[in-house]
PDB file of C-alpha atoms in Angstrom:
ATOM      1  CA  MET N   1     169.971 124.030 158.899  1.00 53.00           C
ATOM      2  CA  GLU N   2     166.657 122.928 157.452  1.00 66.00           C
ATOM      3  CA  HIS N   3     166.580 122.341 153.721  1.00 75.00           C
ATOM      4  CA  ALA N   4     163.501 122.625 151.526  1.00 84.00           C
ATOM      5  CA  HIS N   5     161.517 119.399 151.802  1.00 88.00           C
ATOM      6  CA  LEU N   6     161.543 117.332 148.612  1.00 91.00           C
ATOM      7  CA  PRO N   7     158.730 114.802 149.132  1.00 87.00           C
ATOM      8  CA  THR N   8     159.304 112.810 145.935  1.00 85.00           C
ATOM      9  CA  THR N   9     162.077 111.770 143.590  1.00 87.00           C
ATOM     10  CA  GLU N  10     160.510 113.933 140.880  1.00 88.00           C
ATOM     11  CA  ALA N  11     160.644 116.995 143.161  1.00 91.00           C
ATOM     12  CA  ALA N  12     164.374 116.371 143.686  1.00 93.00           C
ATOM     13  CA  VAL N  13     164.944 115.994 139.925  1.00 93.00           C
ATOM     14  CA  THR N  14     163.118 119.290 139.335  1.00 94.00           C
ATOM     15  CA  ALA N  15     165.327 121.024 141.943  1.00 96.00           C
ATOM     16  CA  ILE N  16     168.475 119.580 140.324  1.00 96.00           C
ATOM     17  CA  ARG N  17     167.346 120.750 136.863  1.00 96.00           C
ATOM     18  CA  ALA N  18     166.798 124.282 138.214  1.00 96.00           C
ATOM     19  CA  LEU N  19     170.269 124.258 139.768  1.00 96.00           C
ATOM     20  CA  ALA N  20     171.796 122.983 136.509  1.00 95.00           C
ATOM     21  CA  GLU N  21     170.111 125.814 134.630  1.00 95.00           C
ATOM     22  CA  GLU N  22     171.435 128.339 137.162  1.00 95.00           C
ATOM     23  CA  PHE N  23     175.023 127.092 136.755  1.00 95.00           C
ATOM     24  CA  ARG N  24     174.578 126.528 132.981  1.00 95.00           C
ATOM     25  CA  LEU N  25     175.245 122.788 133.133  1.00 95.00           C
ATOM     26  CA  SER N  26     173.880 120.136 130.824  1.00 95.00           C
ATOM     27  CA  VAL N  27     171.851 117.484 132.610  1.00 95.00           C
ATOM     28  CA  SER N  28     170.606 114.032 131.657  1.00 94.00           C
ATOM     29  CA  VAL N  29     168.048 112.077 133.662  1.00 93.00           C
ATOM     30  CA  THR N  30     167.171 108.388 133.582  1.00 89.00           C
ATOM     31  CA  ASP N  31     164.066 107.274 135.497  1.00 82.00           C
ATOM     32  CA  ASP N  32     163.305 103.803 136.812  1.00 73.00           C
ATOM     33  CA  ILE N  33     159.737 103.442 138.001  1.00 63.00           C
ATOM     34  CA  GLY N  34     158.287 100.324 139.613  1.00 61.00           C
ATOM     35  CA  ALA N  35     159.471  97.778 142.166  1.00 57.00           C
ATOM     36  CA  ASP N  36     160.761  95.534 139.395  1.00 54.00           C
ATOM     37  CA  ARG N  37     163.017  98.296 138.002  1.00 58.00           C
ATOM     38  CA  THR N  38     164.534 100.047 141.042  1.00 61.00           C
ATOM     39  CA  SER N  39     167.968  98.966 142.197  1.00 62.00           C
ATOM     40  CA  ARG N  40     167.147  98.263 145.843  1.00 54.00           C
ATOM     41  CA  ARG N  41     164.166  96.053 145.024  1.00 50.00           C
ATOM     42  CA  THR N  42     166.047  93.010 143.753  1.00 49.00           C
ATOM     43  CA  SER N  43     163.744  90.694 145.707  1.00 51.00           C
ATOM     44  CA  ALA N  44     160.560  91.980 144.037  1.00 51.00           C
ATOM     45  CA  PRO N  45     158.479  89.099 142.653  1.00 55.00           C
ATOM     46  CA  LEU N  46     158.249  88.783 138.881  1.00 56.00           C
ATOM     47  CA  PHE N  47     155.809  91.165 137.199  1.00 55.00           C
ATOM     48  CA  THR N  48     155.315  93.090 140.466  1.00 57.00           C
ATOM     49  CA  VAL N  49     155.437  96.819 139.890  1.00 55.00           C
ATOM     50  CA  THR N  50     154.142  98.204 143.195  1.00 57.00           C
ATOM     51  CA  ASP N  51     155.454  97.823 146.718  1.00 55.00           C
ATOM     52  CA  PRO N  52     153.390  95.787 149.214  1.00 56.00           C
ATOM     53  CA  ASP N  53     151.737  99.035 150.378  1.00 56.00           C
ATOM     54  CA  GLY N  54     150.533  99.761 146.830  1.00 57.00           C
ATOM     55  CA  SER N  55     152.966 102.624 146.162  1.00 61.00           C
ATOM     56  CA  LEU N  56     154.970 102.938 142.969  1.00 64.00           C
ATOM     57  CA  PRO N  57     158.693 103.428 143.781  1.00 70.00           C
ATOM     58  CA  HIS N  58     160.562 105.946 141.629  1.00 73.00           C
ATOM     59  CA  GLU N  59     164.333 106.076 141.310  1.00 85.00           C
ATOM     60  CA  ALA N  60     166.315 108.482 139.126  1.00 89.00           C
ATOM     61  CA  PHE N  61     169.893 108.750 137.911  1.00 92.00           C
ATOM     62  CA  VAL N  62     171.013 112.302 137.087  1.00 95.00           C
ATOM     63  CA  GLU N  63     174.285 113.221 135.380  1.00 96.00           C
ATOM     64  CA  LEU N  64     175.615 116.783 135.389  1.00 96.00           C
ATOM     65  CA  ALA N  65     178.379 117.813 132.996  1.00 91.00           C
ATOM     66  CA  GLY N  66     181.299 119.435 134.783  1.00 77.00           C
ATOM     67  CA  PRO N  67     183.790 120.378 135.747  1.00 89.00           C
ATOM     68  CA  PRO N  68     183.406 118.675 138.096  1.00 93.00           C
ATOM     69  CA  SER N  69     181.491 115.740 136.716  1.00 93.00           C
ATOM     70  CA  VAL N  70     178.718 114.776 139.119  1.00 96.00           C
ATOM     71  CA  SER N  71     176.146 112.009 139.155  1.00 96.00           C
ATOM     72  CA  VAL N  72     173.249 111.648 141.563  1.00 96.00           C
ATOM     73  CA  ARG N  73     171.253 108.457 142.141  1.00 93.00           C
ATOM     74  CA  LEU N  74     168.007 109.301 143.938  1.00 92.00           C
ATOM     75  CA  PHE N  75     166.419 106.380 145.769  1.00 88.00           C
ATOM     76  CA  PRO N  76     162.749 105.964 146.764  1.00 83.00           C
ATOM     77  CA  GLU N  77     163.834 105.720 150.433  1.00 82.00           C
ATOM     78  CA  ASP N  78     164.502 109.514 150.661  1.00 86.00           C
ATOM     79  CA  ASP N  79     168.268 109.295 150.224  1.00 90.00           C
ATOM     80  CA  ALA N  80     170.795 109.654 147.430  1.00 93.00           C
ATOM     81  CA  LYS N  81     174.276 108.605 146.370  1.00 95.00           C
ATOM     82  CA  ILE N  82     176.245 111.523 144.929  1.00 97.00           C
ATOM     83  CA  THR N  83     179.458 110.906 143.010  1.00 96.00           C
ATOM     84  CA  VAL N  84     181.794 113.883 142.479  1.00 95.00           C
ATOM     85  CA  GLU N  85     184.744 113.185 140.159  1.00 93.00           C
ATOM     86  CA  GLY N  86     184.618 109.498 141.159  1.00 91.00           C
ATOM     87  CA  VAL N  87     184.334 110.130 144.921  1.00 94.00           C
ATOM     88  CA  GLU N  88     181.118 108.568 146.269  1.00 95.00           C
ATOM     89  CA  PHE N  89     178.997 110.091 149.022  1.00 97.00           C
ATOM     90  CA  HIS N  90     176.464 107.499 150.212  1.00 94.00           C
ATOM     91  CA  ASP N  91     173.245 108.120 152.159  1.00 93.00           C
ATOM     92  CA  VAL N  92     172.908 111.853 151.526  1.00 95.00           C
ATOM     93  CA  PRO N  93     169.345 112.858 152.509  1.00 95.00           C
ATOM     94  CA  ARG N  94     167.248 113.745 149.461  1.00 93.00           C
ATOM     95  CA  ASP N  95     166.422 117.155 150.969  1.00 94.00           C
ATOM     96  CA  SER N  96     170.178 117.975 151.154  1.00 95.00           C
ATOM     97  CA  VAL N  97     170.963 117.176 147.502  1.00 96.00           C
ATOM     98  CA  PRO N  98     170.376 120.703 146.073  1.00 96.00           C
ATOM     99  CA  ALA N  99     172.484 122.317 148.833  1.00 96.00           C
ATOM    100  CA  PHE N 100     175.218 119.714 148.261  1.00 97.00           C
ATOM    101  CA  LEU N 101     175.325 120.450 144.530  1.00 97.00           C
ATOM    102  CA  ARG N 102     175.235 124.201 145.125  1.00 96.00           C
ATOM    103  CA  SER N 103     178.270 123.831 147.407  1.00 96.00           C
ATOM    104  CA  VAL N 104     180.162 121.781 144.807  1.00 96.00           C
ATOM    105  CA  TYR N 105     179.406 124.036 141.834  1.00 95.00           C
ATOM    106  CA  GLY N 106     179.573 127.226 143.906  1.00 94.00           C
ATOM    107  CA  GLY N 107     183.222 126.604 144.804  1.00 92.00           C
ATOM    108  CA  LEU N 108     182.777 125.738 148.499  1.00 94.00           C
ATOM    109  CA  ALA N 109     183.873 122.088 148.188  1.00 95.00           C
ATOM    110  CA  PHE N 110     187.571 121.452 148.758  1.00 94.00           C
ATOM    111  CA  THR N 111     190.134 118.699 149.266  1.00 93.00           C
ATOM    112  CA  ARG N 112     192.224 118.355 152.380  1.00 90.00           C
ATOM    113  CA  GLY N 113     195.203 116.052 152.865  1.00 84.00           C
ATOM    114  CA  ARG N 114     197.303 114.680 155.713  1.00 79.00           C
ATOM    115  CA  ARG N 115     200.767 113.227 155.819  1.00 78.00           C
ATOM    116  CA  PHE N 116     200.115 110.716 158.571  1.00 78.00           C
ATOM    117  CA  PRO N 117     198.163 108.656 158.105  1.00 75.00           C
ATOM    118  CA  PRO N 118     198.407 109.593 154.461  1.00 77.00           C
ATOM    119  CA  GLY N 119     195.151 110.461 152.799  1.00 82.00           C
ATOM    120  CA  GLN N 120     193.212 113.015 150.855  1.00 88.00           C
ATOM    121  CA  TRP N 121     189.557 113.864 151.544  1.00 92.00           C
ATOM    122  CA  LEU N 122     186.897 115.691 149.570  1.00 94.00           C
ATOM    123  CA  VAL N 123     184.999 117.969 151.957  1.00 95.00           C
ATOM    124  CA  VAL N 124     181.601 119.425 151.003  1.00 96.00           C
ATOM    125  CA  PRO N 125     180.260 121.963 153.535  1.00 96.00           C
ATOM    126  CA  LEU N 126     176.538 122.732 153.514  1.00 95.00           C
ATOM    127  CA  PRO N 127     174.772 125.700 155.117  1.00 89.00           C
ATOM    128  CA  GLY N 128     174.695 125.371 158.878  1.00 85.00           C
ATOM    129  CA  ASP N 129     176.937 122.796 160.518  1.00 88.00           C
ATOM    130  CA  GLU N 130     176.373 119.997 158.012  1.00 93.00           C
ATOM    131  CA  THR N 131     179.525 118.721 156.266  1.00 96.00           C
ATOM    132  CA  TYR N 132     180.159 115.662 154.134  1.00 97.00           C
ATOM    133  CA  LYS N 133     183.670 114.207 153.910  1.00 95.00           C
ATOM    134  CA  GLU N 134     184.875 111.197 151.908  1.00 95.00           C
ATOM    135  CA  LEU N 135     188.307 109.668 151.355  1.00 91.00           C
ATOM    136  CA  ILE N 136     189.747 110.067 147.854  1.00 89.00           C
ATOM    137  CA  PRO N 137     191.680 107.040 146.581  1.00 79.00           C
ATOM    138  CA  LEU N 138     195.351 108.073 146.267  1.00 70.00           C
ATOM    139  CA  SER N 139     195.597 107.336 142.557  1.00 70.00           C
ATOM    140  CA  PHE N 140     192.298 109.072 141.820  1.00 74.00           C
ATOM    141  CA  LEU N 141     193.198 112.764 142.086  1.00 79.00           C
ATOM    142  CA  THR N 142     191.658 114.440 139.019  1.00 84.00           C
ATOM    143  CA  PRO N 143     192.626 117.961 137.894  1.00 85.00           C
ATOM    144  CA  TRP N 144     189.467 119.415 139.516  1.00 87.00           C
ATOM    145  CA  LEU N 145     190.177 117.667 142.828  1.00 85.00           C
ATOM    146  CA  ALA N 146     193.826 118.799 142.763  1.00 81.00           C
ATOM    147  CA  ARG N 147     192.805 122.384 141.972  1.00 81.00           C
ATOM    148  CA  SER N 148     190.457 122.577 144.985  1.00 74.00           C
ATOM    149  CA  ALA N 149     193.090 121.571 147.548  1.00 72.00           C
ATOM    150  CA  ARG N 150     193.455 123.467 150.838  1.00 73.00           C
ATOM    151  CA  ARG N 151     196.306 123.127 153.266  1.00 60.00           C
TER     152      ARG N 151
END
């Protein structure tokens, strides 16, 4: 399913703030602007703020109060890392972030376990056939993760 296009980091932050307001969550945002401040630009020369193409990269870190506790790191490269109760989802497309958060806070996300090989996964279904699934460390099952278990 096609998600609304979020062309910039600021557009994604605005969409997350609207979702937080809808679910009555407190939100805090930290912005890093410039090639010398973003996390993936460690090789930027000293005092260089723009990329070689002249653009100004913008990265944001958003924290949403839970339950569940969620943090979103939006990268200038159109992707994000979303952490739900300590479980990290890497390389989520920026356009999918609002749908991902809506699934988590709307009660669609769930955990699923297996006996062999033993493991527990956090599954986040999005509209259409898009699903994200990450392994939960065995000693990391929080009350929210345990409550959302399906057999």
